[in-house]
CSV table of C-alpha atoms in Angstrom, one decimal:
chain,number,residue,atom,x,y,z
L,1,MET,CA,43.9,-35.0,47.0
L,2,ASP,CA,43.9,-38.4,48.9
L,3,SER,CA,47.7,-38.3,49.4
L,4,LEU,CA,47.5,-34.6,50.6
L,5,ASP,CA,44.8,-35.6,53.0
L,6,GLU,CA,47.0,-38.4,54.4
L,7,MET,CA,49.9,-36.0,54.8
L,8,LEU,CA,47.7,-33.6,56.7
L,9,GLY,CA,46.2,-36.4,58.7
L,10,LEU,CA,42.6,-35.7,57.7
L,11,THR,CA,40.0,-38.4,58.2
L,12,PRO,CA,37.1,-39.1,55.8
L,13,GLY,CA,34.8,-37.2,58.1
L,14,SER,CA,37.0,-34.2,58.3
L,15,THR,CA,37.5,-34.1,54.5
L,16,LEU,CA,33.8,-34.1,54.0
L,17,ILE,CA,33.5,-31.1,56.4
L,18,ARG,CA,36.4,-29.4,54.5
L,19,ASP,CA,34.7,-30.0,51.1
L,20,LEU,CA,31.4,-28.7,52.4
L,21,GLY,CA,33.2,-25.6,53.7
L,22,LEU,CA,35.0,-25.0,50.4
L,23,ALA,CA,31.7,-25.5,48.5
L,24,LEU,CA,30.0,-23.0,50.7
L,25,LEU,CA,32.8,-20.5,50.1
L,26,ALA,CA,32.6,-21.0,46.4
L,27,GLY,CA,28.8,-20.4,46.4
L,28,LEU,CA,29.2,-17.3,48.5
L,29,ALA,CA,32.0,-16.1,46.3
L,30,GLY,CA,29.7,-16.4,43.3
L,31,LEU,CA,26.9,-14.4,45.1
L,32,VAL,CA,29.4,-11.7,46.2
L,33,ALA,CA,30.9,-11.5,42.7
L,34,GLY,CA,27.4,-11.2,41.2
L,35,ARG,CA,26.5,-8.4,43.6
L,36,ILE,CA,29.7,-6.5,42.9
L,37,ALA,CA,29.1,-6.8,39.2
L,38,GLN,CA,25.5,-5.7,39.5
L,39,VAL,CA,26.5,-2.5,41.4
L,40,ALA,CA,29.4,-1.7,39.1
L,41,LEU,CA,27.3,-2.2,35.9
L,42,LYS,CA,24.6,0.0,37.4
L,43,ARG,CA,27.1,2.8,38.0
L,44,LEU,CA,28.5,2.4,34.6
L,45,LEU,CA,25.1,2.7,33.0
L,46,GLN,CA,24.5,6.0,34.9
L,47,ARG,CA,27.7,7.4,33.4
L,48,LEU,CA,27.1,6.3,29.8
L,49,PRO,CA,25.0,8.6,27.6
L,50,PRO,CA,21.5,7.1,27.0
L,51,ASN,CA,20.3,6.1,23.5
L,52,THR,CA,23.8,5.0,22.5
L,53,LEU,CA,25.1,1.6,21.3
L,54,ARG,CA,27.4,1.3,24.3
L,55,HIS,CA,24.6,2.0,26.8
L,56,ALA,CA,22.4,-0.6,25.0
L,57,ALA,CA,25.2,-3.2,25.0
L,58,VAL,CA,26.0,-2.8,28.8
L,59,ASP,CA,22.3,-2.8,29.7
L,60,ALA,CA,21.8,-6.0,27.7
L,61,ALA,CA,24.8,-7.8,29.2
L,62,SER,CA,24.2,-6.7,32.8
L,63,LEU,CA,21.7,-9.3,34.0
L,64,PRO,CA,23.2,-12.3,32.1
L,65,LEU,CA,26.7,-11.4,33.4
L,66,VAL,CA,25.4,-11.2,37.0
L,67,TRP,CA,23.7,-14.6,36.7
L,68,ALA,CA,26.7,-16.1,35.1
L,69,LEU,CA,28.9,-15.2,38.1
L,70,ARG,CA,26.3,-16.5,40.5
L,71,LEU,CA,26.0,-19.8,38.6
L,72,ALA,CA,29.8,-20.0,38.3
L,73,GLY,CA,29.9,-20.1,42.1
L,74,LEU,CA,27.2,-22.7,42.2
L,75,TRP,CA,29.0,-24.9,39.6
L,76,GLY,CA,32.2,-24.5,41.5
L,77,ALA,CA,30.6,-25.7,44.7
L,78,LEU,CA,29.1,-28.7,42.9
L,79,GLU,CA,32.4,-29.5,41.3
L,80,LEU,CA,34.0,-29.6,44.8
L,81,LEU,CA,31.3,-31.8,46.2
L,82,LEU,CA,31.3,-34.2,43.2
L,83,SER,CA,35.1,-34.6,43.2
L,84,ARG,CA,34.6,-37.0,46.1
L,85,GLY,CA,34.8,-40.7,45.0
L,86,GLU,CA,31.3,-41.6,46.0
L,87,ALA,CA,29.8,-38.8,43.8
L,88,ALA,CA,32.2,-39.0,40.8
L,89,ALA,CA,29.6,-40.8,38.7
L,90,LEU,CA,27.5,-37.7,38.6
L,91,GLN,CA,30.2,-35.5,37.2
L,92,GLY,CA,29.3,-36.3,33.6
L,93,LEU,CA,25.7,-35.3,34.1
L,94,VAL,CA,26.6,-32.1,36.0
L,95,GLY,CA,29.1,-31.3,33.2
L,96,ASN,CA,26.4,-31.5,30.6
L,97,LEU,CA,24.1,-29.4,32.7
L,98,TYR,CA,26.8,-26.8,33.0
L,99,LEU,CA,27.3,-26.6,29.2
L,100,ALA,CA,23.5,-26.4,28.7
L,101,THR,CA,23.3,-23.6,31.2
L,102,THR,CA,26.1,-21.8,29.5
L,103,VAL,CA,24.3,-22.0,26.2
L,104,ALA,CA,21.1,-20.8,27.8
L,105,LEU,CA,22.9,-17.8,29.3
L,106,ALA,CA,24.5,-17.0,25.9
L,107,THR,CA,21.1,-17.3,24.2
L,108,TRP,CA,19.5,-15.0,26.9
L,109,LEU,CA,22.4,-12.5,26.3
L,110,GLY,CA,21.8,-12.6,22.6
L,111,VAL,CA,18.0,-12.1,22.9
L,112,ARG,CA,18.6,-9.1,25.2
L,113,ILE,CA,21.2,-7.6,22.8
L,114,ILE,CA,18.7,-7.9,20.0
L,115,GLY,CA,16.0,-6.3,22.1
L,116,GLU,CA,18.2,-3.3,23.1
L,117,ALA,CA,19.6,-2.8,19.6
L,118,SER,CA,16.1,-2.9,18.0
L,119,ALA,CA,14.8,-0.4,20.6
L,120,LEU,CA,17.7,1.9,19.7
L,121,TRP,CA,17.0,1.4,16.0
L,122,ALA,CA,13.3,2.1,16.5
L,123,LYS,CA,14.0,5.4,18.2
L,124,ARG,CA,16.2,6.5,15.3
L,125,ALA,CA,13.7,5.2,12.8
L,126,SER,CA,10.9,7.3,14.4
L,127,GLY,CA,12.9,10.4,13.6
L,128,THR,CA,12.8,9.8,9.8
L,129,GLU,CA,10.0,10.8,7.5
L,130,ASP,CA,9.7,7.3,5.9
L,131,THR,CA,7.7,4.9,8.2
L,132,PHE,CA,8.9,1.8,6.3
L,133,ASP,CA,11.8,1.4,8.7
L,134,ASP,CA,9.2,1.6,11.6
L,135,GLN,CA,7.5,-1.4,10.2
L,136,LEU,CA,10.8,-3.3,9.6
L,137,VAL,CA,12.1,-3.0,13.2
L,138,PRO,CA,9.6,-5.4,14.8
L,139,ILE,CA,9.9,-7.9,12.0
L,140,VAL,CA,13.7,-8.1,12.2
L,141,ARG,CA,13.5,-8.1,16.0
L,142,LYS,CA,11.1,-11.0,16.3
L,143,THR,CA,12.7,-13.0,13.5
L,144,ALA,CA,16.2,-12.7,15.0
L,145,LYS,CA,14.9,-13.7,18.4
L,146,VAL,CA,13.1,-16.8,17.0
L,147,VAL,CA,16.2,-17.9,15.1
L,148,LEU,CA,18.5,-17.4,18.1
L,149,VAL,CA,16.2,-19.3,20.5
L,150,CYS,CA,15.8,-22.2,18.0
L,151,VAL,CA,19.6,-22.5,17.6
L,152,GLY,CA,20.1,-22.2,21.4
L,153,GLY,CA,17.4,-24.8,22.0
L,154,VAL,CA,19.1,-27.3,19.6
L,155,MET,CA,22.4,-26.8,21.3
L,156,ILE,CA,20.9,-27.3,24.7
L,157,LEU,CA,19.3,-30.5,23.7
L,158,GLN,CA,22.6,-31.8,22.2
L,159,ASN,CA,24.4,-31.0,25.5
L,160,LEU,CA,21.8,-32.8,27.5
L,161,GLY,CA,22.5,-35.9,25.4
L,162,TYR,CA,19.5,-35.9,23.0
L,163,SER,CA,20.0,-36.8,19.4
L,164,VAL,CA,18.7,-33.8,17.4
L,165,GLY,CA,18.9,-35.7,14.1
L,166,SER,CA,16.6,-38.5,15.4
L,167,LEU,CA,14.2,-35.9,16.8
L,168,LEU,CA,14.0,-34.1,13.5
L,169,ALA,CA,13.5,-37.4,11.7
L,170,GLY,CA,10.7,-38.2,14.0
L,171,LEU,CA,9.0,-34.9,13.3
L,172,GLY,CA,9.1,-35.8,9.6
L,173,ILE,CA,6.4,-38.4,10.2
L,174,GLY,CA,3.9,-35.7,11.1
L,175,THR,CA,4.9,-33.2,8.4
L,176,ALA,CA,1.5,-33.3,6.7
L,177,ALA,CA,-0.3,-32.8,10.0
L,178,ILE,CA,2.0,-29.9,10.9
L,179,ALA,CA,1.5,-28.3,7.5
L,180,PHE,CA,-2.2,-28.5,7.8
L,181,ALA,CA,-2.2,-27.1,11.4
L,182,SER,CA,0.1,-24.2,10.3
L,183,LYS,CA,-1.8,-23.2,7.2
L,184,ASP,CA,-3.1,-20.0,8.9
L,185,THR,CA,0.5,-19.1,9.9
L,186,ILE,CA,1.7,-19.6,6.4
L,187,ALA,CA,-1.2,-17.4,5.1
L,188,ASN,CA,-0.4,-14.7,7.6
L,189,PHE,CA,3.3,-14.8,6.5
L,190,PHE,CA,2.4,-14.3,2.9
L,191,GLY,CA,0.0,-11.5,4.0
L,192,SER,CA,2.9,-9.8,5.7
L,193,LEU,CA,4.9,-10.1,2.5
L,194,VAL,CA,2.1,-8.3,0.7
L,195,VAL,CA,2.3,-5.5,3.2
L,196,PHE,CA,6.0,-5.1,2.9
L,197,VAL,CA,6.2,-5.5,-0.9
L,198,ASP,CA,3.1,-3.6,-2.1
L,199,ARG,CA,3.1,-1.2,0.9
L,200,PRO,CA,-0.7,-0.5,1.0
L,201,PHE,CA,-0.1,1.2,4.3
L,202,GLN,CA,2.6,2.2,6.8
L,203,VAL,CA,2.8,2.6,10.5
L,204,GLY,CA,0.8,5.7,11.5
L,205,ASP,CA,-1.6,5.5,8.5
L,206,TRP,CA,-5.3,5.8,9.0
L,207,VAL,CA,-6.8,2.7,7.4
L,208,GLU,CA,-10.0,0.7,7.2
L,209,ILE,CA,-9.5,-3.1,6.9
L,210,ASP,CA,-12.4,-5.5,6.9
L,211,GLY,CA,-14.6,-3.1,8.9
L,212,VAL,CA,-11.8,-2.2,11.3
L,213,GLU,CA,-10.9,1.5,11.2
L,214,GLY,CA,-8.1,3.2,13.0
L,215,THR,CA,-4.3,4.0,13.0
L,216,VAL,CA,-1.7,1.3,12.3
L,217,GLU,CA,0.5,0.8,15.3
L,218,GLU,CA,2.6,-2.2,14.4
L,219,VAL,CA,3.0,-4.8,11.6
L,220,ASP,CA,4.8,-8.1,12.3
L,221,LEU,CA,5.0,-11.5,10.6
L,222,ARG,CA,1.6,-12.7,11.8
L,223,THR,CA,-0.6,-9.7,12.6
L,224,THR,CA,-1.2,-6.0,12.1
L,225,ARG,CA,-2.2,-4.0,15.2
L,226,ILE,CA,-4.7,-1.1,14.7
L,227,ARG,CA,-5.6,1.5,17.3
L,228,THR,CA,-9.2,2.5,16.8
L,229,PHE,CA,-10.6,5.9,17.4
L,230,ALA,CA,-12.3,4.5,20.5
L,231,ASN,CA,-8.7,3.8,21.7
L,232,SER,CA,-9.1,0.0,21.6
L,233,LEU,CA,-6.4,-2.1,20.1
L,234,ILE,CA,-7.5,-4.6,17.4
L,235,THR,CA,-5.3,-7.3,16.0
L,236,VAL,CA,-5.9,-8.1,12.4
L,237,PRO,CA,-4.4,-11.4,10.9
L,238,ASN,CA,-2.2,-10.5,7.9
L,239,SER,CA,-3.9,-13.2,5.9
L,240,LYS,CA,-6.8,-10.8,5.4
L,241,MET,CA,-4.4,-8.4,3.5
L,242,THR,CA,-4.6,-10.7,0.4
L,243,VAL,CA,-8.3,-11.2,0.3
L,244,THR,CA,-9.9,-8.0,1.6
L,245,GLU,CA,-10.2,-4.4,0.5
L,246,ILE,CA,-7.8,-2.0,2.2
L,247,GLN,CA,-8.8,1.7,2.4
L,248,ASN,CA,-5.9,4.0,3.3
L,249,TRP,CA,-7.5,7.3,4.2
L,250,SER,CA,-4.0,8.8,4.9
L,251,ARG,CA,-3.2,8.5,1.2
L,252,MET,CA,-5.9,11.0,0.3
L,253,LYS,CA,-4.5,14.1,-1.6
L,254,LYS,CA,-7.6,16.1,-0.7
L,255,ARG,CA,-10.9,15.7,1.3
L,256,ARG,CA,-14.4,16.2,-0.1
L,257,ILE,CA,-17.2,18.3,1.2
L,258,LYS,CA,-20.6,17.3,-0.3
L,259,LEU,CA,-23.8,18.9,1.0
L,260,GLU,CA,-27.0,20.5,0.0
L,261,VAL,CA,-28.2,24.0,1.1
L,262,GLY,CA,-32.0,24.0,1.2
L,263,LEU,CA,-33.9,27.3,0.9
L,264,THR,CA,-37.6,27.9,1.5
L,265,TYR,CA,-40.1,27.9,-1.4
L,266,ASP,CA,-40.7,31.6,-1.1
L,267,THR,CA,-37.2,32.2,-2.6
L,268,LYS,CA,-37.4,34.2,-5.8
L,269,PRO,CA,-35.4,33.2,-8.9
L,270,GLU,CA,-33.2,36.3,-8.7
L,271,GLN,CA,-32.6,35.5,-5.0
L,272,MET,CA,-31.6,31.9,-5.9
L,273,ARG,CA,-29.1,33.2,-8.5
L,274,ALA,CA,-27.6,35.5,-5.9
L,275,ALA,CA,-27.4,32.7,-3.3
L,276,VAL,CA,-25.5,30.4,-5.8
L,277,ALA,CA,-23.1,33.3,-6.7
L,278,ALA,CA,-22.5,34.0,-3.0
L,279,ILE,CA,-21.5,30.4,-2.2
L,280,ARG,CA,-19.2,30.3,-5.3
L,281,GLU,CA,-17.5,33.5,-4.1
L,282,ILE,CA,-17.0,31.9,-0.6
L,283,ILE,CA,-15.2,29.0,-2.2
L,284,ALA,CA,-13.2,31.0,-4.7
L,285,SER,CA,-11.9,33.5,-2.1
L,286,ASP,CA,-10.7,30.8,0.4
L,287,GLU,CA,-7.3,29.3,-0.3
L,288,ARG,CA,-8.1,26.3,1.9
L,289,PHE,CA,-10.2,24.9,-1.0
L,290,HIS,CA,-9.1,23.4,-4.3
L,291,HIS,CA,-10.1,25.8,-7.1
L,292,ASP,CA,-9.4,23.5,-10.0
L,293,PHE,CA,-12.8,21.8,-9.6
L,294,TYR,CA,-15.9,22.5,-7.6
L,295,LEU,CA,-19.6,22.7,-8.2
L,296,VAL,CA,-22.3,25.0,-6.8
L,297,ASN,CA,-25.7,24.6,-8.6
L,298,PHE,CA,-29.4,24.9,-7.9
L,299,HIS,CA,-30.3,21.4,-8.8
L,300,GLU,CA,-33.5,20.2,-7.1
L,301,MET,CA,-37.0,21.3,-6.1
L,302,ALA,CA,-37.4,19.0,-3.2
L,303,GLU,CA,-40.5,18.3,-1.1
L,304,SER,CA,-40.0,21.1,1.3
L,305,SER,CA,-37.0,23.1,0.0
L,306,LEU,CA,-35.1,24.4,-3.0
L,307,ASN,CA,-31.8,22.8,-2.9
L,308,ILE,CA,-28.4,24.1,-3.9
L,309,PHE,CA,-25.8,21.3,-4.5
L,310,CYS,CA,-22.3,22.0,-3.2
L,311,TYR,CA,-19.4,19.8,-4.2
L,312,LEU,CA,-15.8,20.9,-3.3
L,313,PHE,CA,-12.5,19.7,-1.9
L,314,THR,CA,-10.2,20.9,0.9
L,315,ARG,CA,-6.5,21.1,0.5
L,316,THR,CA,-5.8,19.6,4.0
L,317,THR,CA,-6.4,15.9,4.6
L,318,ASN,CA,-6.0,16.1,8.4
L,319,TRP,CA,-9.3,15.2,10.1
L,320,ALA,CA,-9.2,18.0,12.7
L,321,GLU,CA,-8.2,20.7,10.2
L,322,TYR,CA,-10.8,19.4,7.7
L,323,MET,CA,-13.5,19.7,10.3
L,324,GLN,CA,-12.5,23.3,11.1
L,325,VAL,CA,-12.6,24.2,7.4
L,326,ARG,CA,-16.0,22.6,6.9
L,327,GLU,CA,-17.4,24.5,9.9
L,328,ASP,CA,-16.1,27.8,8.6
L,329,PHE,CA,-17.6,27.1,5.2
L,330,LEU,CA,-21.0,26.3,6.7
L,331,LEU,CA,-21.0,29.4,8.9
L,332,ALA,CA,-20.0,31.5,5.9
L,333,VAL,CA,-22.9,30.1,3.9
L,334,MET,CA,-25.3,30.9,6.7
L,335,ASP,CA,-24.0,34.4,7.0
L,336,ALA,CA,-24.4,34.9,3.2
L,337,MET,CA,-27.9,33.6,3.2
L,338,ALA,CA,-28.8,35.9,6.1
L,339,GLN,CA,-27.4,38.9,4.3
L,340,LEU,CA,-29.5,38.1,1.2
L,341,GLY,CA,-32.6,37.8,3.4
L,342,LEU,CA,-33.0,34.1,2.7
L,343,GLN,CA,-34.1,31.4,5.1
L,344,ILE,CA,-32.7,27.9,5.4
L,345,ALA,CA,-35.6,25.5,4.9
L,346,PHE,CA,-36.5,22.7,7.3
L,347,PRO,CA,-38.9,19.8,6.6
L,348,THR,CA,-42.4,21.1,6.4
L,349,ARG,CA,-45.7,19.9,4.9
L,350,THR,CA,-48.7,22.1,4.0
L,351,LEU,CA,-52.2,20.5,4.0
L,352,HIS,CA,-55.1,21.8,1.9
L,353,LEU,CA,-58.4,20.6,3.3
L,354,VAL,CA,-61.3,20.4,0.8
L,355,GLY,CA,-64.4,22.3,2.2
L,356,ALA,CA,-62.4,24.0,5.0
L,357,GLN,CA,-63.8,27.2,6.4
L,358,PRO,CA,-62.1,30.3,5.0
L,359,PRO,CA,-60.0,32.4,7.4
L,360,GLY,CA,-62.2,34.6,9.6
L,361,ALA,CA,-65.3,32.6,9.1
L,362,PRO,CA,-67.3,31.4,12.1
L,363,PRO,CA,-66.8,27.8,13.1
L,364,ALA,CA,-69.2,25.4,11.5
L,365,MET,CA,-71.8,23.6,13.6
L,366,LEU,CA,-71.0,20.0,14.2
L,367,ARG,CA,-73.9,17.7,13.3
L,368,GLN,CA,-74.4,14.8,15.8
L,369,THR,CA,-75.1,11.6,14.1
L,370,PRO,CA,-77.0,9.0,16.1
L,371,LEU,CA,-75.4,5.7,16.7
């Protein structure tokens, strides 16, 4: 370069201007190349069919590739400026930074590929009947990202001149403190193993865990997310899965209806028998109920009513459908009691006063007692 400058008759000042110009051109070339790649990749994505592996791969690689071209122009400009003798000492540091940046871009690319691939996997898993793969997707996604970022971080530290072996040896001094601080994380990890091995619930199940009731939205290595019926999102640590009771309402094979029909005390025995028979007929004639076992019996003379005990099960376990079946059953019972001329009782109390005036008698005189 120096001999070429002498042949061209360039002075140190003019060579500096030349190097600055070339560096500026290199930087602009990187920006232009990045812009061209951005437009080309955007058009390519529009032509590719969505929800395919090719579309996911191009979408994942687009941003890292654009930034790689931009940074290539930047590093080219720095290389031109640092080739001058007065800045040659910085070439080693800039070279290490270049390698570290390359590793960072590769790690970013890998993380984006994992994200796009897992999103595609999740869409396909949502179309299957088994929800186990729906639970597996976030676990695999987060685990792969953590491993990739850790490996990339180690390589970046090595390229920056740090001794990873010495760093890990230094961390060994505080192993006990780290283990104590991470005991909750370890407990959550084993809790997630319980969920995946025993499978007490799956994504989409209606569960009740430690007083939290709702629908399971996501299960990962640390927590389980439950969407309550009030539409709030509650995060439950997986460590609770090993020490608390889990009620999975979605695993019910049938739903129970348990109630009492109270009739007034003026109901005659033959009317009570007819009422019991009518309710049994309602259940037996409706295919929405299980007919292998149900109970309808006159079982109690309560304080203000004669109670008929009803114990039966619906075939559906869906909450909305169950509520409709229950409503239809109650209305049918009311219609049957009305046809029999019977009245549904309500809480009443009859008071018999000793020495009270008989009906139709004149009111008694009140005696005034002096104070």
